[in-house]
Amino acid sequence: MAKPAANAEMPFLDHLEELRFRILWSLAALVLGVIVAFVVVVKYDLIALLQRPIAPFLEAKLIITHPADAFKIVMLVSFALGLVLALPVILYQLWAFLSPALYSHEKRLVIPVLVSASLLFLGGVCLSWFVVLPLTLGFLLTFQSASFTNMIRASDYFGFATSISLALGAVFELPIAIVALTALGILTPQFLHTYRRHAFVLCVVAAAVITPGGDPMSLAALTVPLYLLYELSVVGSEVVYRRQLRRQRREEAERAREEAAERDAADREEGALA
């Protein structure tokens, strides 16, 4: 089965125009997502809800030290939530740009991939906010607590929490990335099996970077799901790799039948001439 030729014949400037079009649609989706998120944050007072992970460790409310801090915090939270809302559209635009170079059976995977990528990102954010962040804050804010009074700036807390949550959401896209690299022929399941121990060490390092507290509970709470994601990626890679092998065998068998038919036709033609 040959790949579509339309994209291969597209001039370079047309590629750039297509890319510009997809980027504009992605930016429009992000802007719309931020607007919707801003309305939700303000109307339903999500700022108060999002303070719950740190609330047990404070002696008073979070403080602000600049007149614009409250607005900046709302915009920061709105951007993070808007990015989550716009992610399916952004991923679709990426797929639409790459789809002309894909096989027809690969295009049928777009819906499962989009849904999986969105759910994985959301799962990473939820794990961060409800598990990793409370554990990390619990370690950091109770360390030498008898010597200090916790008066945390709201901008520092929301910047810290948002960066960890978005980073973990991005890391949770690992299975999608590995499956895509397998489909492109860059990775194989054998490679992933060979370097499984190295992957575990990288998961520990990534967990330590994402959770700056470094306490054992936070480290374990993040390392375990990261390594499970790696194992899930290995399974997905094996599924894609085996399907590729089956397709190659079918194509080889089909070519062999076509060559045999051509040889038979040539033999019959030679026999008729003789």
mmCIF file of C-alpha atoms in Angstrom:
data_model
loop_
_atom_site.group_PDB
_atom_site.id
_atom_site.type_symbol
_atom_site.label_atom_id
_atom_site.label_comp_id
_atom_site.label_asym_id
_atom_site.label_seq_id
_atom_site.Cartn_x
_atom_site.Cartn_y
_atom_site.Cartn_z
ATOM 1 C CA MET A 1 0.000 0.000 0.000
ATOM 2 C CA ALA A 2 1.532 3.306 -1.090
ATOM 3 C CA LYS A 3 1.373 6.525 0.856
ATOM 4 C CA PRO A 4 -0.647 9.393 -0.532
ATOM 5 C CA ALA A 5 1.333 11.398 -3.029
ATOM 6 C CA ALA A 6 -0.483 14.709 -2.617
ATOM 7 C CA ASN A 7 1.550 15.880 0.361
ATOM 8 C CA ALA A 8 4.817 14.744 -1.249
ATOM 9 C CA GLU A 9 4.143 16.952 -4.285
ATOM 10 C CA MET A 10 3.137 19.986 -2.217
ATOM 11 C CA PRO A 11 5.613 22.870 -2.666
ATOM 12 C CA PHE A 12 7.604 24.029 0.330
ATOM 13 C CA LEU A 13 5.763 27.347 0.565
ATOM 14 C CA ASP A 14 2.450 25.495 0.625
ATOM 15 C CA HIS A 15 3.771 23.435 3.542
ATOM 16 C CA LEU A 16 4.584 26.653 5.388
ATOM 17 C CA GLU A 17 1.133 28.044 4.645
ATOM 18 C CA GLU A 18 -0.493 24.867 5.910
ATOM 19 C CA LEU A 19 1.654 25.012 9.062
ATOM 20 C CA ARG A 20 0.710 28.660 9.619
ATOM 21 C CA PHE A 21 -2.961 27.779 9.237
ATOM 22 C CA ARG A 22 -2.715 24.959 11.802
ATOM 23 C CA ILE A 23 -0.789 27.137 14.270
ATOM 24 C CA LEU A 24 -3.409 29.890 13.991
ATOM 25 C CA TRP A 25 -6.205 27.398 14.689
ATOM 26 C CA SER A 26 -4.276 26.049 17.688
ATOM 27 C CA LEU A 27 -3.722 29.558 19.051
ATOM 28 C CA ALA A 28 -7.400 30.375 18.530
ATOM 29 C CA ALA A 29 -8.382 27.232 20.455
ATOM 30 C CA LEU A 30 -5.971 28.177 23.252
ATOM 31 C CA VAL A 31 -7.333 31.730 23.457
ATOM 32 C CA LEU A 32 -10.912 30.442 23.540
ATOM 33 C CA GLY A 33 -9.961 27.868 26.182
ATOM 34 C CA VAL A 34 -8.341 30.575 28.340
ATOM 35 C CA ILE A 35 -11.426 32.790 28.033
ATOM 36 C CA VAL A 36 -13.731 29.947 29.062
ATOM 37 C CA ALA A 37 -11.376 28.999 31.899
ATOM 38 C CA PHE A 38 -11.215 32.641 33.096
ATOM 39 C CA VAL A 39 -15.004 32.800 33.319
ATOM 40 C CA VAL A 40 -15.127 29.493 35.207
ATOM 41 C CA VAL A 41 -12.327 30.486 37.606
ATOM 42 C CA VAL A 42 -13.973 33.806 38.465
ATOM 43 C CA LYS A 43 -17.578 32.632 38.562
ATOM 44 C CA TYR A 44 -17.008 29.510 40.657
ATOM 45 C CA ASP A 45 -14.104 30.849 42.756
ATOM 46 C CA LEU A 46 -11.712 28.087 41.742
ATOM 47 C CA ILE A 47 -8.857 29.982 43.384
ATOM 48 C CA ALA A 48 -10.257 29.104 46.802
ATOM 49 C CA LEU A 49 -10.722 25.481 45.725
ATOM 50 C CA LEU A 50 -7.177 25.232 44.360
ATOM 51 C CA GLN A 51 -5.710 26.419 47.656
ATOM 52 C CA ARG A 52 -6.819 23.245 49.439
ATOM 53 C CA PRO A 53 -3.493 21.355 49.001
ATOM 54 C CA ILE A 54 -1.617 24.044 50.939
ATOM 55 C CA ALA A 55 -4.348 25.184 53.327
ATOM 56 C CA PRO A 56 -3.597 22.631 56.114
ATOM 57 C CA PHE A 57 -0.015 23.899 56.359
ATOM 58 C CA LEU A 58 -0.776 27.634 56.630
ATOM 59 C CA GLU A 59 -1.407 29.648 59.749
ATOM 60 C CA ALA A 60 -3.311 32.231 57.693
ATOM 61 C CA LYS A 61 -4.400 32.776 54.108
ATOM 62 C CA LEU A 62 -1.991 33.063 51.213
ATOM 63 C CA ILE A 63 -0.719 36.624 50.938
ATOM 64 C CA ILE A 64 -0.247 39.011 48.013
ATOM 65 C CA THR A 65 2.360 41.762 47.929
ATOM 66 C CA HIS A 66 1.428 43.590 44.724
ATOM 67 C CA PRO A 67 -1.863 45.125 43.551
ATOM 68 C CA ALA A 68 -1.778 43.045 40.362
ATOM 69 C CA ASP A 69 -1.009 39.701 42.036
ATOM 70 C CA ALA A 70 -4.635 38.562 42.260
ATOM 71 C CA PHE A 71 -5.238 39.204 38.547
ATOM 72 C CA LYS A 72 -1.948 37.550 37.556
ATOM 73 C CA ILE A 73 -2.841 34.458 39.572
ATOM 74 C CA VAL A 74 -6.272 34.206 37.972
ATOM 75 C CA MET A 75 -4.684 34.542 34.515
ATOM 76 C CA LEU A 76 -2.061 31.901 35.353
ATOM 77 C CA VAL A 77 -4.691 29.409 36.483
ATOM 78 C CA SER A 78 -6.890 30.297 33.494
ATOM 79 C CA PHE A 79 -3.999 29.672 31.107
ATOM 80 C CA ALA A 80 -3.250 26.272 32.638
ATOM 81 C CA LEU A 81 -6.916 25.230 32.572
ATOM 82 C CA GLY A 82 -7.365 26.704 29.091
ATOM 83 C CA LEU A 83 -4.416 24.663 27.845
ATOM 84 C CA VAL A 84 -6.064 21.491 29.132
ATOM 85 C CA LEU A 85 -9.331 22.455 27.418
ATOM 86 C CA ALA A 86 -7.614 23.318 24.125
ATOM 87 C CA LEU A 87 -5.313 20.275 24.080
ATOM 88 C CA PRO A 88 -7.618 18.044 21.951
ATOM 89 C CA VAL A 89 -7.881 20.765 19.291
ATOM 90 C CA ILE A 90 -4.121 21.406 19.332
ATOM 91 C CA LEU A 91 -3.386 17.693 18.955
ATOM 92 C CA TYR A 92 -5.947 17.436 16.135
ATOM 93 C CA GLN A 93 -4.278 20.308 14.266
ATOM 94 C CA LEU A 94 -0.937 18.554 14.626
ATOM 95 C CA TRP A 95 -2.450 15.360 13.262
ATOM 96 C CA ALA A 96 -4.134 17.243 10.395
ATOM 97 C CA PHE A 97 -0.762 18.691 9.372
ATOM 98 C CA LEU A 98 0.914 15.272 9.415
ATOM 99 C CA SER A 99 -1.997 13.174 8.101
ATOM 100 C CA PRO A 100 -1.284 13.525 4.355
ATOM 101 C CA ALA A 101 1.951 11.596 4.918
ATOM 102 C CA LEU A 102 0.215 8.767 6.796
ATOM 103 C CA TYR A 103 -1.251 5.475 5.602
ATOM 104 C CA SER A 104 -5.018 5.126 5.609
ATOM 105 C CA HIS A 105 -4.922 2.603 8.480
ATOM 106 C CA GLU A 106 -2.811 5.071 10.488
ATOM 107 C CA LYS A 107 -5.384 7.819 9.978
ATOM 108 C CA ARG A 108 -8.038 5.621 11.598
ATOM 109 C CA LEU A 109 -6.076 5.807 14.849
ATOM 110 C CA VAL A 110 -6.509 9.567 15.200
ATOM 111 C CA ILE A 111 -9.554 9.434 17.505
ATOM 112 C CA PRO A 112 -8.079 6.861 19.935
ATOM 113 C CA VAL A 113 -4.769 8.759 19.982
ATOM 114 C CA LEU A 114 -6.434 12.127 20.619
ATOM 115 C CA VAL A 115 -8.611 10.720 23.389
ATOM 116 C CA SER A 116 -5.692 8.843 24.969
ATOM 117 C CA ALA A 117 -3.372 11.855 24.845
ATOM 118 C CA SER A 118 -5.994 14.139 26.395
ATOM 119 C CA LEU A 119 -6.851 11.647 29.155
ATOM 120 C CA LEU A 120 -3.181 11.011 29.927
ATOM 121 C CA PHE A 121 -2.451 14.732 30.216
ATOM 122 C CA LEU A 122 -5.485 15.234 32.434
ATOM 123 C CA GLY A 123 -4.476 12.205 34.502
ATOM 124 C CA GLY A 124 -1.005 13.644 35.033
ATOM 125 C CA VAL A 125 -2.438 16.977 36.157
ATOM 126 C CA CYS A 126 -4.883 15.280 38.548
ATOM 127 C CA LEU A 127 -2.159 13.040 40.008
ATOM 128 C CA SER A 128 -0.014 16.097 40.584
ATOM 129 C CA TRP A 129 -2.740 18.173 42.211
ATOM 130 C CA PHE A 130 -4.337 15.524 44.406
ATOM 131 C CA VAL A 131 -1.346 13.318 45.316
ATOM 132 C CA VAL A 132 2.106 14.657 44.480
ATOM 133 C CA LEU A 133 1.502 18.296 45.381
ATOM 134 C CA PRO A 134 0.012 17.638 48.863
ATOM 135 C CA LEU A 135 2.859 15.237 49.699
ATOM 136 C CA THR A 136 5.498 17.668 48.472
ATOM 137 C CA LEU A 137 3.966 20.628 50.312
ATOM 138 C CA GLY A 138 3.582 18.511 53.431
ATOM 139 C CA PHE A 139 7.300 17.763 53.432
ATOM 140 C CA LEU A 140 8.488 21.271 52.526
ATOM 141 C CA LEU A 141 6.228 23.217 54.869
ATOM 142 C CA THR A 142 6.685 20.969 57.896
ATOM 143 C CA PHE A 143 10.469 20.861 57.583
ATOM 144 C CA GLN A 144 11.891 22.859 60.522
ATOM 145 C CA SER A 145 8.382 24.228 61.053
ATOM 146 C CA ALA A 146 9.091 25.106 64.675
ATOM 147 C CA SER A 147 11.626 27.701 63.555
ATOM 148 C CA PHE A 148 9.530 29.443 60.890
ATOM 149 C CA THR A 149 6.091 30.879 60.243
ATOM 150 C CA ASN A 150 4.570 29.864 56.909
ATOM 151 C CA MET A 151 3.506 33.068 55.163
ATOM 152 C CA ILE A 152 3.446 31.996 51.524
ATOM 153 C CA ARG A 153 2.869 34.408 48.658
ATOM 154 C CA ALA A 154 -0.094 33.367 46.540
ATOM 155 C CA SER A 155 1.866 33.969 43.334
ATOM 156 C CA ASP A 156 4.676 31.677 44.531
ATOM 157 C CA TYR A 157 2.269 28.888 45.466
ATOM 158 C CA PHE A 158 0.235 28.956 42.253
ATOM 159 C CA GLY A 159 3.363 29.269 40.101
ATOM 160 C CA PHE A 160 4.913 26.293 41.896
ATOM 161 C CA ALA A 161 1.742 24.182 41.737
ATOM 162 C CA THR A 162 0.976 25.024 38.110
ATOM 163 C CA SER A 163 4.493 24.276 36.883
ATOM 164 C CA ILE A 164 4.532 20.879 38.616
ATOM 165 C CA SER A 165 1.063 19.969 37.310
ATOM 166 C CA LEU A 166 1.781 20.939 33.685
ATOM 167 C CA ALA A 167 5.167 19.204 33.786
ATOM 168 C CA LEU A 168 3.600 16.000 35.055
ATOM 169 C CA GLY A 169 0.823 16.252 32.481
ATOM 170 C CA ALA A 170 3.449 16.553 29.734
ATOM 171 C CA VAL A 171 5.428 13.596 31.134
ATOM 172 C CA PHE A 172 2.264 11.493 31.050
ATOM 173 C CA GLU A 173 2.312 11.807 27.253
ATOM 174 C CA LEU A 174 5.222 9.313 27.262
ATOM 175 C CA PRO A 175 3.165 6.341 25.954
ATOM 176 C CA ILE A 176 1.894 8.383 23.012
ATOM 177 C CA ALA A 177 5.425 9.533 22.153
ATOM 178 C CA ILE A 178 6.887 6.017 22.344
ATOM 179 C CA VAL A 179 4.082 4.507 20.259
ATOM 180 C CA ALA A 180 4.559 7.260 17.653
ATOM 181 C CA LEU A 181 8.333 6.643 17.523
ATOM 182 C CA THR A 182 7.668 2.919 17.113
ATOM 183 C CA ALA A 183 5.251 3.591 14.262
ATOM 184 C CA LEU A 184 7.933 5.727 12.584
ATOM 185 C CA GLY A 185 10.484 2.926 12.936
ATOM 186 C CA ILE A 186 12.752 4.858 15.325
ATOM 187 C CA LEU A 187 12.145 2.640 18.372
ATOM 188 C CA THR A 188 11.519 -1.090 18.718
ATOM 189 C CA PRO A 189 10.155 -3.153 21.633
ATOM 190 C CA GLN A 190 13.507 -4.922 21.848
ATOM 191 C CA PHE A 191 15.233 -1.595 22.499
ATOM 192 C CA LEU A 192 12.726 -0.724 25.212
ATOM 193 C CA HIS A 193 13.177 -4.117 26.882
ATOM 194 C CA THR A 194 16.969 -3.819 26.765
ATOM 195 C CA TYR A 195 17.015 -0.446 28.469
ATOM 196 C CA ARG A 196 14.280 -1.120 31.035
ATOM 197 C CA ARG A 197 16.638 -0.604 33.979
ATOM 198 C CA HIS A 198 17.895 2.655 32.513
ATOM 199 C CA ALA A 199 14.279 3.750 32.095
ATOM 200 C CA PHE A 200 13.620 3.125 35.795
ATOM 201 C CA VAL A 201 16.584 5.317 36.745
ATOM 202 C CA LEU A 202 15.335 8.046 34.401
ATOM 203 C CA CYS A 203 11.896 7.823 36.017
ATOM 204 C CA VAL A 204 13.480 8.360 39.437
ATOM 205 C CA VAL A 205 15.482 11.322 38.124
ATOM 206 C CA ALA A 206 12.412 12.837 36.449
ATOM 207 C CA ALA A 207 10.401 12.394 39.648
ATOM 208 C CA ALA A 208 13.155 14.105 41.650
ATOM 209 C CA VAL A 209 13.227 17.031 39.219
ATOM 210 C CA ILE A 210 9.450 17.472 39.128
ATOM 211 C CA THR A 211 9.114 17.199 42.927
ATOM 212 C CA PRO A 212 11.753 19.579 44.321
ATOM 213 C CA GLY A 213 10.975 18.500 47.877
ATOM 214 C CA GLY A 214 12.844 15.243 47.365
ATOM 215 C CA ASP A 215 11.090 13.465 50.229
ATOM 216 C CA PRO A 216 10.714 9.675 49.825
ATOM 217 C CA MET A 217 6.891 9.731 49.789
ATOM 218 C CA SER A 218 6.642 12.294 46.983
ATOM 219 C CA LEU A 219 9.428 10.583 45.067
ATOM 220 C CA ALA A 220 7.722 7.189 45.290
ATOM 221 C CA ALA A 221 4.281 8.654 44.531
ATOM 222 C CA LEU A 222 5.625 9.959 41.225
ATOM 223 C CA THR A 223 8.216 7.320 40.321
ATOM 224 C CA VAL A 224 5.737 4.423 40.460
ATOM 225 C CA PRO A 225 3.196 5.876 37.984
ATOM 226 C CA LEU A 226 6.002 7.089 35.712
ATOM 227 C CA TYR A 227 7.487 3.602 35.508
ATOM 228 C CA LEU A 228 4.037 2.070 35.012
ATOM 229 C CA LEU A 229 3.606 4.499 32.116
ATOM 230 C CA TYR A 230 6.867 3.215 30.672
ATOM 231 C CA GLU A 231 5.651 -0.376 30.913
ATOM 232 C CA LEU A 232 2.380 0.690 29.270
ATOM 233 C CA SER A 233 4.482 2.293 26.523
ATOM 234 C CA VAL A 234 6.334 -1.000 26.014
ATOM 235 C CA VAL A 235 3.029 -2.840 25.584
ATOM 236 C CA GLY A 236 1.783 -0.223 23.112
ATOM 237 C CA SER A 237 5.071 -0.405 21.220
ATOM 238 C CA GLU A 238 4.806 -4.191 20.949
ATOM 239 C CA VAL A 239 1.249 -3.954 19.622
ATOM 240 C CA VAL A 240 2.244 -1.410 16.958
ATOM 241 C CA TYR A 241 5.409 -3.328 16.037
ATOM 242 C CA ARG A 242 3.568 -6.632 15.606
ATOM 243 C CA ARG A 243 0.910 -4.984 13.460
ATOM 244 C CA GLN A 244 3.664 -3.526 11.291
ATOM 245 C CA LEU A 245 5.268 -6.960 10.917
ATOM 246 C CA ARG A 246 1.916 -8.553 9.964
ATOM 247 C CA ARG A 247 1.288 -5.818 7.426
ATOM 248 C CA GLN A 248 4.764 -6.258 5.949
ATOM 249 C CA ARG A 249 4.228 -10.022 5.669
ATOM 250 C CA ARG A 250 0.888 -9.467 3.934
ATOM 251 C CA GLU A 251 2.454 -7.000 1.525
ATOM 252 C CA GLU A 252 5.345 -9.376 0.804
ATOM 253 C CA ALA A 253 2.921 -12.263 0.236
ATOM 254 C CA GLU A 254 0.852 -10.071 -2.089
ATOM 255 C CA ARG A 255 3.952 -9.039 -4.045
ATOM 256 C CA ALA A 256 5.015 -12.682 -4.273
ATOM 257 C CA ARG A 257 1.591 -13.662 -5.665
ATOM 258 C CA GLU A 258 1.736 -10.823 -8.178
ATOM 259 C CA GLU A 259 5.237 -11.846 -9.281
ATOM 260 C CA ALA A 260 4.150 -15.487 -9.576
ATOM 261 C CA ALA A 261 1.123 -14.440 -11.639
ATOM 262 C CA GLU A 262 3.360 -12.357 -13.903
ATOM 263 C CA ARG A 263 5.749 -15.280 -14.363
ATOM 264 C CA ASP A 264 2.860 -17.634 -15.169
ATOM 265 C CA ALA A 265 1.510 -15.154 -17.705
ATOM 266 C CA ALA A 266 4.948 -14.817 -19.273
ATOM 267 C CA ASP A 267 5.355 -18.610 -19.450
ATOM 268 C CA ARG A 268 1.950 -19.008 -21.053
ATOM 269 C CA GLU A 269 2.803 -16.291 -23.557
ATOM 270 C CA GLU A 270 6.098 -17.995 -24.419
ATOM 271 C CA GLY A 271 4.286 -21.322 -24.740
ATOM 272 C CA ALA A 272 1.725 -19.808 -27.107
ATOM 273 C CA LEU A 273 4.472 -18.283 -29.266
ATOM 274 C CA ALA A 274 6.324 -21.627 -29.371
#
